[in-house]
Coordinates of C-alpha atoms and ligand atoms in Angstrom, one line a residue:
X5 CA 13.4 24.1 22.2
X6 CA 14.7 21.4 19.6
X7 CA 13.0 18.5 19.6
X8 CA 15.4 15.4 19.9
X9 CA 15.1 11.5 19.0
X10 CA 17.0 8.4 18.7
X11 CA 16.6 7.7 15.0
X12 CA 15.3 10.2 12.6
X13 CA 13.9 8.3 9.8
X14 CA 13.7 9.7 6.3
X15 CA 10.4 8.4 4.6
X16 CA 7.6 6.7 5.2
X17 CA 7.4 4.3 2.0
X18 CA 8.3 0.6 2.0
X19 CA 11.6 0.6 3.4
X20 CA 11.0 3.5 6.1
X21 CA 7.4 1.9 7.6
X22 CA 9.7 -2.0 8.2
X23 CA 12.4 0.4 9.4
X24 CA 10.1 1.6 12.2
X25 CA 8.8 -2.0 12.6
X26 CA 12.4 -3.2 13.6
X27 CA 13.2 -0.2 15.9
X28 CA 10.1 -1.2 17.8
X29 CA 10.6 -4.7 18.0
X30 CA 14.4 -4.8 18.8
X31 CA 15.3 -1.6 20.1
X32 CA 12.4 -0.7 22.1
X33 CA 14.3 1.6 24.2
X34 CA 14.9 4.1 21.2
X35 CA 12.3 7.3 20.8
X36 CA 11.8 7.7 17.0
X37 CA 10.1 10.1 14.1
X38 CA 9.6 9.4 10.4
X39 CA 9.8 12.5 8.6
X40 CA 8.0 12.3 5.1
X41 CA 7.5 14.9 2.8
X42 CA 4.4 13.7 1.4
X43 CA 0.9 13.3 2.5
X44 CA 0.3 9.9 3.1
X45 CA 2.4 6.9 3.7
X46 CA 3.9 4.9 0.7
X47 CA 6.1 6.2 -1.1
X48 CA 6.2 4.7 -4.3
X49 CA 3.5 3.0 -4.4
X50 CA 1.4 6.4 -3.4
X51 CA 3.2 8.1 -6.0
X52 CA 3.0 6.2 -9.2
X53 CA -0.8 6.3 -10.4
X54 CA -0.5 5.2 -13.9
X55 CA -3.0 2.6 -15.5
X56 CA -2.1 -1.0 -14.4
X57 CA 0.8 0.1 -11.7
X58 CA 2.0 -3.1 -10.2
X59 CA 5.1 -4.8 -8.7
X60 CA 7.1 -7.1 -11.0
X61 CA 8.4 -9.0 -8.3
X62 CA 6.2 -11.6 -6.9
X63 CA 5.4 -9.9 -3.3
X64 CA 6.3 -13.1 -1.3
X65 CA 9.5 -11.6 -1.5
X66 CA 9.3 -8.3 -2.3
X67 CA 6.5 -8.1 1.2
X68 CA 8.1 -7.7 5.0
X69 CA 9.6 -10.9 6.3
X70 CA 7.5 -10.0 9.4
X71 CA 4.1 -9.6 7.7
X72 CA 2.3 -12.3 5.4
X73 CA 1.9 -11.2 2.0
X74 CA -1.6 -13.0 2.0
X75 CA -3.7 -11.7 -1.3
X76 CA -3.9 -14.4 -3.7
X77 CA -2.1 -12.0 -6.7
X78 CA 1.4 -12.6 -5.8
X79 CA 2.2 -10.1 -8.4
X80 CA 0.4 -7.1 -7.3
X81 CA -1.4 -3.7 -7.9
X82 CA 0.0 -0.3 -7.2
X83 CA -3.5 -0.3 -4.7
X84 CA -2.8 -3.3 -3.0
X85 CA 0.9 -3.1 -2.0
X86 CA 0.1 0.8 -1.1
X87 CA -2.7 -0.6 1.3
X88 CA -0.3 -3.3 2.7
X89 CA 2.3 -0.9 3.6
X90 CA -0.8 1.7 5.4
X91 CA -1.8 -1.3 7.2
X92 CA 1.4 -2.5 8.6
X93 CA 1.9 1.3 9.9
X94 CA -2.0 1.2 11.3
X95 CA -1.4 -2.1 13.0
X96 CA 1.4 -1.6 14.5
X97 CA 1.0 2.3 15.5
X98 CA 3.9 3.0 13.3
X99 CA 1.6 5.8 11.9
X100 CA 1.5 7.8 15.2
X101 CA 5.2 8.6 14.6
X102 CA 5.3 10.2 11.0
X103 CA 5.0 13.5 10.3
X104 CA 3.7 14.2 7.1
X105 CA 4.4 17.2 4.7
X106 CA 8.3 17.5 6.3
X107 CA 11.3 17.6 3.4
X108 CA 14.3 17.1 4.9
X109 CA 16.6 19.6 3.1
X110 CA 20.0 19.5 5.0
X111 CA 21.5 17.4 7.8
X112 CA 24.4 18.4 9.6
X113 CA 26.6 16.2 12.1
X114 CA 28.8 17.1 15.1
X115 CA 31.0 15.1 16.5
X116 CA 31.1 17.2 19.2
X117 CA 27.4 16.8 20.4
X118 CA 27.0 13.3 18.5
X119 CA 24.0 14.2 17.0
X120 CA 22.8 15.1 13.3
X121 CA 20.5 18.5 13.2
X122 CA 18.0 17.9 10.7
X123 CA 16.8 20.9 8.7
X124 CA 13.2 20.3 7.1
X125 CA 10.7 22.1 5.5
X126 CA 6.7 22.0 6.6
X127 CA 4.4 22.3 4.1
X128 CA 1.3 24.0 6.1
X129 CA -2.1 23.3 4.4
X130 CA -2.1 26.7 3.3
X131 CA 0.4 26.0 0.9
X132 CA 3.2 28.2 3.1
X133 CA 6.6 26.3 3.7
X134 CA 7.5 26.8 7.7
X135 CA 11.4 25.9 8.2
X136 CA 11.7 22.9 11.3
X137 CA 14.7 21.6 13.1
X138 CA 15.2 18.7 14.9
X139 CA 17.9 16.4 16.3
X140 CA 18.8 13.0 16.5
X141 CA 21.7 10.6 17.1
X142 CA 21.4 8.2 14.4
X143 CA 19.8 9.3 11.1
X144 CA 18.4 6.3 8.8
X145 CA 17.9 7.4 5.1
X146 CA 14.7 5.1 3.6
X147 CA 14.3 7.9 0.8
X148 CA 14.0 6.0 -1.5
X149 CA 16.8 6.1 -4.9
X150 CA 15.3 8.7 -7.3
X151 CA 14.0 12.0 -7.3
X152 CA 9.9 12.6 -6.3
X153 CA 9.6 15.8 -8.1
X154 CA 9.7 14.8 -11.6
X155 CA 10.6 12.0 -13.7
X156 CA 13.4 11.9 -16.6
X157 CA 12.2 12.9 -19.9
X158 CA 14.9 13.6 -23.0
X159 CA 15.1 16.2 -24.7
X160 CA 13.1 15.5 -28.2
X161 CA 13.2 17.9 -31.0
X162 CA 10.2 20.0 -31.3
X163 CA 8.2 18.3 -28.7
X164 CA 6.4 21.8 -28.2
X165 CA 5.0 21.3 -31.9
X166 CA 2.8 18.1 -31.0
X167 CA -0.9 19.1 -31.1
X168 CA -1.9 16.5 -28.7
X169 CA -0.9 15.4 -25.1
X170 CA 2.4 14.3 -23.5
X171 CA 2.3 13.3 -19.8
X172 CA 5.3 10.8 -17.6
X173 CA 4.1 8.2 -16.0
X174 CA 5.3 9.9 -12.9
X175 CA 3.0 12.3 -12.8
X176 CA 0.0 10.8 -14.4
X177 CA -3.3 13.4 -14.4
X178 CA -6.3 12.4 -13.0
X179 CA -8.3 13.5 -15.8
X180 CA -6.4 11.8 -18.9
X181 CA -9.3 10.2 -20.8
X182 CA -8.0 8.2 -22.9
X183 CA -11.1 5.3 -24.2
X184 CA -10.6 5.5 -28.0
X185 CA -7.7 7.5 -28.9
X186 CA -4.4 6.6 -30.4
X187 CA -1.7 6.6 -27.8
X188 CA 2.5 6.2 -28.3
X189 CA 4.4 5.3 -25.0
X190 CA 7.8 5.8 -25.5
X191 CA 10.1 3.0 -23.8
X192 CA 10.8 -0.7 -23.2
X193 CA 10.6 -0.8 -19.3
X194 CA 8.8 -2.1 -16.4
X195 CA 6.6 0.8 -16.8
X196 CA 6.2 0.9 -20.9
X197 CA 5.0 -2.8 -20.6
X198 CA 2.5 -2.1 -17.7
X199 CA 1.2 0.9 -19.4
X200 CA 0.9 -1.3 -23.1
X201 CA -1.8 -3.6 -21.8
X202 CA -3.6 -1.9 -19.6
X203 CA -4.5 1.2 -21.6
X204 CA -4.9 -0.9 -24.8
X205 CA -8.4 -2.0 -22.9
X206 CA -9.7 1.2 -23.9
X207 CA -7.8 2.7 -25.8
X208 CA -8.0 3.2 -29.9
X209 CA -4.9 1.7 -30.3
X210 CA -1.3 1.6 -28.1
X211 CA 2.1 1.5 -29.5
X212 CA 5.0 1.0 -27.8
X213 CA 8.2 2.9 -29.2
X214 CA 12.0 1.9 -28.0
X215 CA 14.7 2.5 -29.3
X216 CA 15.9 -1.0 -28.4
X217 CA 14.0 -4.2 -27.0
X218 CA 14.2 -5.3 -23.8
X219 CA 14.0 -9.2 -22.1
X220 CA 9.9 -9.9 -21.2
X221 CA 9.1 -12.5 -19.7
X222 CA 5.7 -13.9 -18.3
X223 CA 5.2 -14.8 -14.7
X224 CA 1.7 -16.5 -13.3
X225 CA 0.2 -13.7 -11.8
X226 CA -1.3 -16.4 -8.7
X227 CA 1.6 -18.0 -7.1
X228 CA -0.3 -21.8 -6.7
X229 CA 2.2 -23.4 -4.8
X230 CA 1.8 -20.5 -2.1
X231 CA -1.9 -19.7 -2.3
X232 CA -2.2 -23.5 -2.0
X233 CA 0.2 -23.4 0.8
X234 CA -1.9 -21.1 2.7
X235 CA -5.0 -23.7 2.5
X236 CA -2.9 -25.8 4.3
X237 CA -1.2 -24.6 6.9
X238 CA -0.7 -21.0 9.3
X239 CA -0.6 -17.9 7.4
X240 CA 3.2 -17.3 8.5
X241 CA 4.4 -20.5 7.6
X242 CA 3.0 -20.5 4.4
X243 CA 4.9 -17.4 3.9
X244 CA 7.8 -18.2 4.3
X245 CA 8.1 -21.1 2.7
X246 CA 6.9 -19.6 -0.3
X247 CA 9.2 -16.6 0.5
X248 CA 12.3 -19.3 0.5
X249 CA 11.1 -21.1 -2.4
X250 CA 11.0 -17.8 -4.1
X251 CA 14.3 -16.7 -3.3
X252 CA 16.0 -19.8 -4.4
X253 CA 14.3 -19.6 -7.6
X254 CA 15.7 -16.0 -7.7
X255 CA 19.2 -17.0 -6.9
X256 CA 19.2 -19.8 -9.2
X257 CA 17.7 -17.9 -12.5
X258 CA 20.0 -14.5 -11.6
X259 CA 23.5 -17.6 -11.6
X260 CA 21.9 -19.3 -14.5
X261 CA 22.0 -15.9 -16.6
X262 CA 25.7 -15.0 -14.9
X263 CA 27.1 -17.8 -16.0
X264 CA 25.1 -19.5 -19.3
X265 CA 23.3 -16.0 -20.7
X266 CA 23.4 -17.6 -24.4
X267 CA 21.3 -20.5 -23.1
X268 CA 18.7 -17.8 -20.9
X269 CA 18.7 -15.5 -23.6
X270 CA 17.7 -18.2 -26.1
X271 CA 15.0 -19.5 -24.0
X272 CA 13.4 -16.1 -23.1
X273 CA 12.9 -15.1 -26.5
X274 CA 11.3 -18.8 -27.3
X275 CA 8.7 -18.1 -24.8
X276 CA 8.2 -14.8 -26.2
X277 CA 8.0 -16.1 -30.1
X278 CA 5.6 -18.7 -28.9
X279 CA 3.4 -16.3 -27.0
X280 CA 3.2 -14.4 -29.8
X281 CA 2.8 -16.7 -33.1
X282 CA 4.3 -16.9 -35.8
X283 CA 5.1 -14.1 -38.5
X284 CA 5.7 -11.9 -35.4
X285 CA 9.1 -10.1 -36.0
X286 CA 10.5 -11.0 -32.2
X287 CA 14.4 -10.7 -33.7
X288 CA 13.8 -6.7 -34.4
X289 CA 11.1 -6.3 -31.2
X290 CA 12.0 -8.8 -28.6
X291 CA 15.6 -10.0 -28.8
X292 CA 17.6 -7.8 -26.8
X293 CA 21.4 -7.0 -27.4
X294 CA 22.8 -6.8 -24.1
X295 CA 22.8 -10.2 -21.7
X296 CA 19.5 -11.3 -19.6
X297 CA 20.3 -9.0 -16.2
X298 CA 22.6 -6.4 -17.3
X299 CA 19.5 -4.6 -17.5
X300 CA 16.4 -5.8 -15.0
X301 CA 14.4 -8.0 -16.9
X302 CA 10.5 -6.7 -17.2
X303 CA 8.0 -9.5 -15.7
X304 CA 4.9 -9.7 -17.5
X305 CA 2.0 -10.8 -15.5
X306 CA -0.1 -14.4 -17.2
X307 CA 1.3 -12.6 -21.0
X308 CA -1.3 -9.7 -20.9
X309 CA 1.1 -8.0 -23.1
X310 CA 1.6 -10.3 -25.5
X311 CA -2.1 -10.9 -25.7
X312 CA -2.6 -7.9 -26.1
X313 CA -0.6 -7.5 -29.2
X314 CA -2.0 -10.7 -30.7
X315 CA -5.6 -9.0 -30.2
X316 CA -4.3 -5.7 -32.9
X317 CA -5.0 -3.4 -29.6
X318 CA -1.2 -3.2 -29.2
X319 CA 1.8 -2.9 -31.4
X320 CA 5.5 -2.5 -30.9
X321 CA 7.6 -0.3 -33.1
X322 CA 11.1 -0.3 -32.8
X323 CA 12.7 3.1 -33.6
X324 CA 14.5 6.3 -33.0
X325 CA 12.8 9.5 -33.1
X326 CA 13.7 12.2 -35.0
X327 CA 10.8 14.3 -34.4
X328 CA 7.9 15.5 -33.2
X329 CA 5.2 16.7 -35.3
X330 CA 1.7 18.3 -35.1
X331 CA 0.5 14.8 -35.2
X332 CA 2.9 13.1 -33.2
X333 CA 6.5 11.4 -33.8
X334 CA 8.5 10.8 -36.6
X335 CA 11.0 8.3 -37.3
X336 CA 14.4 8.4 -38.5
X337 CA 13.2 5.5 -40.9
X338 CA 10.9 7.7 -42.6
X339 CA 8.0 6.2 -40.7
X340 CA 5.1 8.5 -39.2
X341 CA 3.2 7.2 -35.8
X342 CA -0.4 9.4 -35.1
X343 CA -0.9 10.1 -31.6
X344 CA -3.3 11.8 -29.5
X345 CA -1.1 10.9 -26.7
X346 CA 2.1 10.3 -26.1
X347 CA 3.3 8.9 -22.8
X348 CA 7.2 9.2 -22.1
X349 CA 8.4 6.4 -20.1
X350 CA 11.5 7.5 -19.9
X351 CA 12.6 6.8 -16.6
X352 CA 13.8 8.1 -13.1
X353 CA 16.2 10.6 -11.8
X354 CA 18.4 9.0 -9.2
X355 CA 18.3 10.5 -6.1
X356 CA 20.1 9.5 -2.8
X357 CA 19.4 10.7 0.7
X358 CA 16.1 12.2 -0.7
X359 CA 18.2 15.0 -2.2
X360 CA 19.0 16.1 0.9
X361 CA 22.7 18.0 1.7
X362 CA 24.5 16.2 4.3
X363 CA 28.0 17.9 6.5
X364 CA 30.2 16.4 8.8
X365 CA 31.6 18.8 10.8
X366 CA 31.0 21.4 8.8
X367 CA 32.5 20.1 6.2
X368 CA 30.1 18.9 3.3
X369 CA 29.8 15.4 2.2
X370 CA 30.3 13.9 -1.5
X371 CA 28.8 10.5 -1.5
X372 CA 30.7 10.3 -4.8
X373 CA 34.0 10.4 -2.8
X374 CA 33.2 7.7 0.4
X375 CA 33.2 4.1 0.0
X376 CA 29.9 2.1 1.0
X377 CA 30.6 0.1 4.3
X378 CA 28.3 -3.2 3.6
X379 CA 26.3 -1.4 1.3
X380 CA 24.6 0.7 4.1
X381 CA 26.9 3.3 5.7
X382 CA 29.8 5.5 3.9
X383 CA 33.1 5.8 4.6
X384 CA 34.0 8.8 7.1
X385 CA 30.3 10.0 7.8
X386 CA 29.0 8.7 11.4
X387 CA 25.6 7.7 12.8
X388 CA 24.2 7.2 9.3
X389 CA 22.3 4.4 7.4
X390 CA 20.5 4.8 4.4
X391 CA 18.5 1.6 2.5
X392 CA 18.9 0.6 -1.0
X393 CA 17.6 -2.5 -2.6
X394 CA 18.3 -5.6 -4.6
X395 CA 18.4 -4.7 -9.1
X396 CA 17.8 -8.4 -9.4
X397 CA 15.6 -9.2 -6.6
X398 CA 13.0 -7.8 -4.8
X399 CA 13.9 -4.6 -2.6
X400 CA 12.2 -5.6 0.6
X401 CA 14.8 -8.5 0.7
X402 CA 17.8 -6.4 1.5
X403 CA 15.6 -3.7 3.6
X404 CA 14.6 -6.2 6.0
X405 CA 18.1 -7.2 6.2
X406 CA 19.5 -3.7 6.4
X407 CA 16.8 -2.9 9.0
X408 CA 17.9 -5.5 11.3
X409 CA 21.5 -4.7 11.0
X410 CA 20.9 -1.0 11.8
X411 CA 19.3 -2.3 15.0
X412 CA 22.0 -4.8 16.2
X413 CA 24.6 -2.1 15.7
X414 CA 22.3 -0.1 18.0
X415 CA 22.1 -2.0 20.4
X416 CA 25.9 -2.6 20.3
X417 CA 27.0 1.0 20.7
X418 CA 24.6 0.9 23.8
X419 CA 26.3 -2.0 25.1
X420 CA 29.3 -0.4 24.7
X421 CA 28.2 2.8 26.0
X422 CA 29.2 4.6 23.0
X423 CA 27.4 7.9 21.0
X424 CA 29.3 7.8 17.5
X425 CA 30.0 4.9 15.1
X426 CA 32.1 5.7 11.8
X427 CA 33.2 2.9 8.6
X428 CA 36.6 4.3 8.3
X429 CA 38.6 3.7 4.6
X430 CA 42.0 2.5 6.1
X431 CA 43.8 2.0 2.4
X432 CA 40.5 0.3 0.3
X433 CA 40.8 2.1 -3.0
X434 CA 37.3 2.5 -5.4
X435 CA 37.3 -1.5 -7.5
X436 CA 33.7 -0.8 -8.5
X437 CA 30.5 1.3 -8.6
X438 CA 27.7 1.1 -6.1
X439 CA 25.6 -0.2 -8.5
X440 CA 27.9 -3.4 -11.1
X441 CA 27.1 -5.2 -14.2
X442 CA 23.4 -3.2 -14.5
X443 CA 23.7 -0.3 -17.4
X444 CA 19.9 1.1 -17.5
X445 CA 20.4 4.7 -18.4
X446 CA 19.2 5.9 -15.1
X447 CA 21.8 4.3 -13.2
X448 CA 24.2 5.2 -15.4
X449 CA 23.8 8.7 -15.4
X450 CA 23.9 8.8 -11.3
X451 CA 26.9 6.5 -10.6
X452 CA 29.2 9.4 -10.3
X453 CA 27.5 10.7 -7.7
X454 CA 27.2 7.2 -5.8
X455 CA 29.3 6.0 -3.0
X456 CA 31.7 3.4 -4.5
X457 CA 32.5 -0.4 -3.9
X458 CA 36.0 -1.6 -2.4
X459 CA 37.7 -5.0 -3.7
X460 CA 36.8 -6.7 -0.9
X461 CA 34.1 -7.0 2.3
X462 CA 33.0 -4.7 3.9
X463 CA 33.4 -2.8 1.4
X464 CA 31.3 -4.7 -1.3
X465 CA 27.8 -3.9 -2.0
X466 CA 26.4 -7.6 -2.9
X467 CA 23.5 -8.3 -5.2
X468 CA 22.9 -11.8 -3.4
X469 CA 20.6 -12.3 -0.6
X470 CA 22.4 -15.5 1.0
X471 CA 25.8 -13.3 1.0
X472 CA 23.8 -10.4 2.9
X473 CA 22.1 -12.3 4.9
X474 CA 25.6 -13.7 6.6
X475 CA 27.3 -10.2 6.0
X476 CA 23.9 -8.0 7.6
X477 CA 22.6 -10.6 10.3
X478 CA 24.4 -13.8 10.9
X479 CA 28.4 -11.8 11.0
X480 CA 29.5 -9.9 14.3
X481 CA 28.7 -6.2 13.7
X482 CA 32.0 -5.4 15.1
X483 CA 34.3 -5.0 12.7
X484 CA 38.2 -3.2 12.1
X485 CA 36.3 -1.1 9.5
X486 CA 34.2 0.2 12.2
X487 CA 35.4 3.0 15.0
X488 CA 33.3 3.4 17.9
X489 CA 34.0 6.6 19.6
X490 CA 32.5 9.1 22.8
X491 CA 35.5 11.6 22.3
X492 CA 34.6 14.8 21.2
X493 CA 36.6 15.1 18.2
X494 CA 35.7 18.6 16.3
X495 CA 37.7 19.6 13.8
X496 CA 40.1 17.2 13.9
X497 CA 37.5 14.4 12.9
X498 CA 38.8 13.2 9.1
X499 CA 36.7 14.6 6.6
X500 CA 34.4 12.1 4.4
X501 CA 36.9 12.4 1.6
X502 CA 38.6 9.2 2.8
X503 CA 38.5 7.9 -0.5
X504 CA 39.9 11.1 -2.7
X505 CA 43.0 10.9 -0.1
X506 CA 43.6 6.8 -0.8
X507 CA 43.2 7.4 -3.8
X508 CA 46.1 10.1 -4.5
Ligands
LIG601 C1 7.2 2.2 -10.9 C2 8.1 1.4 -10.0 C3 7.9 0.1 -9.8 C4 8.7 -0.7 -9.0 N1 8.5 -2.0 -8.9 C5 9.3 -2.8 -8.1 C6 9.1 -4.2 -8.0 O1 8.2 -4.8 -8.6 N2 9.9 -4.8 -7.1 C7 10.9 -4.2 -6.4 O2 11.6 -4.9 -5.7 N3 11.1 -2.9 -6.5 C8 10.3 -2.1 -7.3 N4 10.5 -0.8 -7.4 C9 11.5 -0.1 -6.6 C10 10.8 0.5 -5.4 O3 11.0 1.8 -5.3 C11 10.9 -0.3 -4.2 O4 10.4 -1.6 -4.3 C12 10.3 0.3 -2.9 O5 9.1 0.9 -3.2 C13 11.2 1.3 -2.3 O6 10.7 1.6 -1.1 P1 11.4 2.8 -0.3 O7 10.6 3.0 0.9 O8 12.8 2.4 -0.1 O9 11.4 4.0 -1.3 P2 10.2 4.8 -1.8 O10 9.0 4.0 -2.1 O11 10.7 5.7 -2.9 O12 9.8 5.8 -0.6 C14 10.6 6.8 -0.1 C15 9.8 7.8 0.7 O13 10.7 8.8 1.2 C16 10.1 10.0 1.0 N5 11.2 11.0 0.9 C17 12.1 11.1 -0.1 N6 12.9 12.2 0.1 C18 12.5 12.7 1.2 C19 13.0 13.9 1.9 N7 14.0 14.6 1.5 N8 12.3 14.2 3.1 C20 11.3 13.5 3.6 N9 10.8 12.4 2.9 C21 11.4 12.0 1.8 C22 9.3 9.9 -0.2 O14 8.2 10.8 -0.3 C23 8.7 8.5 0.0 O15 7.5 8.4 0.7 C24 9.7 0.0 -8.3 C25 9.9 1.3 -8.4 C26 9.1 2.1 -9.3 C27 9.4 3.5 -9.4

């Protein structure tokens, strides 16, 4: 017998433990299971293990809107946000409902039964991988956007010749020792600039290698205003006002950089020249040659990078490799750096749907080829939501929102006694990618692969909270865009190639 639910959710990290928060709170009718592949709840922030892992968005924002973020450090350890997540499940009995260990490889809907059948794979402790199958009428991707497996790493030339150590940041080993030894971490991201200071406590010496600099800058790592807040009045209220305070501030310093990036750009790298005194070449190191925000811009918390540069435990050397060596990396300038380890923080693999294969109707579904309907459905495919983030905000932002959404057009089909909901294309052509004006190389290498972006809503994936907050919660969920349907339709059910066919 197959076991059947409501909503199947895929993933118990940030995005799938709020999702199960909203289904209890405002569809409490629906029977639910969170299928995660892992071993404890997370995602992310179980995952990632590296020295120092912590958000860089202040977690007033990047926490649930339903749950104070109340630990003084509004930007956060790996630790800490891992433990707020486990404690929201624990609380709220959200942890009764996951199964652990459960890969979803393949989901397969039929308009004829209205349901998806979930194919999974059950890691038993022995190590043996049992197949599962389950049903469910509405299926409610919070996978995540990049692959778990392993990280991107380039190909470098004779990387097998290095005598030392090379490990990703993604997979970090437990036993890397690394108190006096000379360490390289090749990139200019989030990660390079949380792995510089913290390892350069014990470490001989770090240097960071890029190939090009990226925009730092320093953030308090207390919020004042909201920890002060919280002296004064209820825990929820402080929240939120901090939250809004924090968003505006967001908005404002995203706009500023749209529509003045000389002026932002000029007064990033001032900080930075000032943090790190003079002689310190910032043009080569810290001056960037895109605009602020066409790449995310890496928050540093209270300048521990930048002090620990100015304390000779840290260096930055901007360069492209032409080698490896025995000893470690060569240079195409000739110069030589000595490692004992080299960390390559290199970036992601992007993922959607956790990788798994999804069908309609038999017929087999390329995101590539559907347009995304508010930037949380695709064109053509029913009874499916998935959540992806804000690039220039925090993520929990728009998964609250998306969350909320998901459960008001619940609770509409019920009111209208329907079982199948599908965003049909009706002559929107691609205008965009899913993902615009934002050119890291991991995002770039996905795209293709990516629903796309109409030229006009609903069919524009916004990177603006007050925009989705009127598109996701305050509009009427029923739209033109949307068909609501009970008819068995079979075959005959367009295939999700809507937008291959407009586009001919
Ligand atoms: C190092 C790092 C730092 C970051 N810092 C920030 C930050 O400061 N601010 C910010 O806003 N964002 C940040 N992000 C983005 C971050 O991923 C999100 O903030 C947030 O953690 C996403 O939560 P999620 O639940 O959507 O996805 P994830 O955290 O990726 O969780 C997805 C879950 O789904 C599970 N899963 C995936 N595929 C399957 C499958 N096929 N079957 C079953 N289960 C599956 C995974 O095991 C995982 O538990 C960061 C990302 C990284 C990698």
């Amino acid at each position: 017998m197959v076991e059947h639910f409501d909503v199947l959710i895929m993933g118990a990290g940030l995005s799938g433990i709020g999702a199960a928060h909203h289904l209890q709170k405002l569809c409490a009718n629906k029977s639910y299971i969170i299928l995660e592949q892992r071993e404890r709840i997370g995602g992310t922030w179980d995952l990632f293990r590296y020295p120092g892992v912590r958000s860089d968005s202040d977690m007033l924002t990047m926490g649930y809107s339903f749950r104070p973020w109340t630990n003084p450090k509004a930007i956060s350890s790996g630790d800490d946000i891992r433990d707020y997540i486990t404690a929201t499940a624990r609380d709220e009995g959200i942890d009764r409902h996951i199964r652990f260990r459960h890969r979803i490889k393949r989901a397969a809907w039929s308009s004829q039964d209205a349901q998806w059948t979930v194919d999974a794979v059950r890691k038993s402790p022995d190590g043996r991988d049992e197949p599962v199958t389950l049903t469910c009428n509405f299926l409610f991707s919070c996978a995540g956007y990049y692959r778990y497996s392993a990280g991107y790493t380039p190909e470098f030339p004779k990387v097998g010749c290095f005598q030392g150590r090379v490990v990703h940041p993604q997979a970090w080993p437990e036993d890397l020792d690394y108190a006096g030894r000379r360490v390289v971490v090749i990139g200019s991201g989030a990660t390079a600039v949380t792995l510089l200071p913290a390892m350069a406590k014990t470490a001989g010496h770090v240097t960071m290698l890029q190939r090009s600099p990226t925009y730092i800058v320093t953030l308090p790592e207390q919020d004042k205003i909201a920890n002060w807040l919280r002296g004064v009045m209820p825990a929820m209220w402080a929240y939120k006002l901090s939250r809004w305070k924090n968003v505006a501030l967001m908005i404002y310093i995203y706009q500023l950089a749209q529509h003045y990036p000389n002026f932002v750009k000029t007064g990033i790298v001032k900080k930075v020249r000032e943090a790190l005194g003079p002689g310190f070449d910032v043009a080569t190191h810290f001056t960037p040659r895109y605009k602020p925000w066409e790449q995310r811009l890496c928050v540093v918390p209270d300048g521990d990078l930048f002090q620990a540069i100015r304390a000779g435990r840290a260096s930055v050397v901007t360069g492209q490799i032409e080698t490896f060596t025995e000893k470690g990396i060569r240079l195409k300038s000739g110069q030589e750096l000595e490692a004992d380890i080299v960390v390559t923080a290199t970036g992601l693999v992007m993922q959607a749907f956790g990788g798994a294969e999804l069908s309609v109707d038999g017929r087999s579904v390329d995101p590539g080829q559907t347009l995304a309907y508010k930037g949380v459905m695709m064109s053509g495919v029913p009874n499916l939501a998935s959540v992806f983030g804000y690039i220039n905000a925090s993520w929990t932002l728009k998964a609250d929102l998306i969350c909320t959404y998901v459960c008001r057009l619940l609770n509409l089909m019920d009111k209208k006694g329907v079982r199948q909901v599908t965003p049909r294309n009706r002559g929107e052509t691609a205008a965009a990618p899913f993902v615009e004006n934002f050119s890291p190389g991991y995002i770039e290498r996905a795209l293709a692969s990516w629903p796309k972006q109409g030229s006009k809503s609903p069919w524009r994936v916004y990177q603006n909270y007050i925009r989705d907050t009127i598109s996701l919660k305050w509009s009427s969920v029923d739209n033109d865009a949307l068909e609501f349907s009970n008819l068995p339709q079979g075959s005959s059910e367009p295939a999700p190639r809507e937008l291959a066919e407009v586009a001919k």
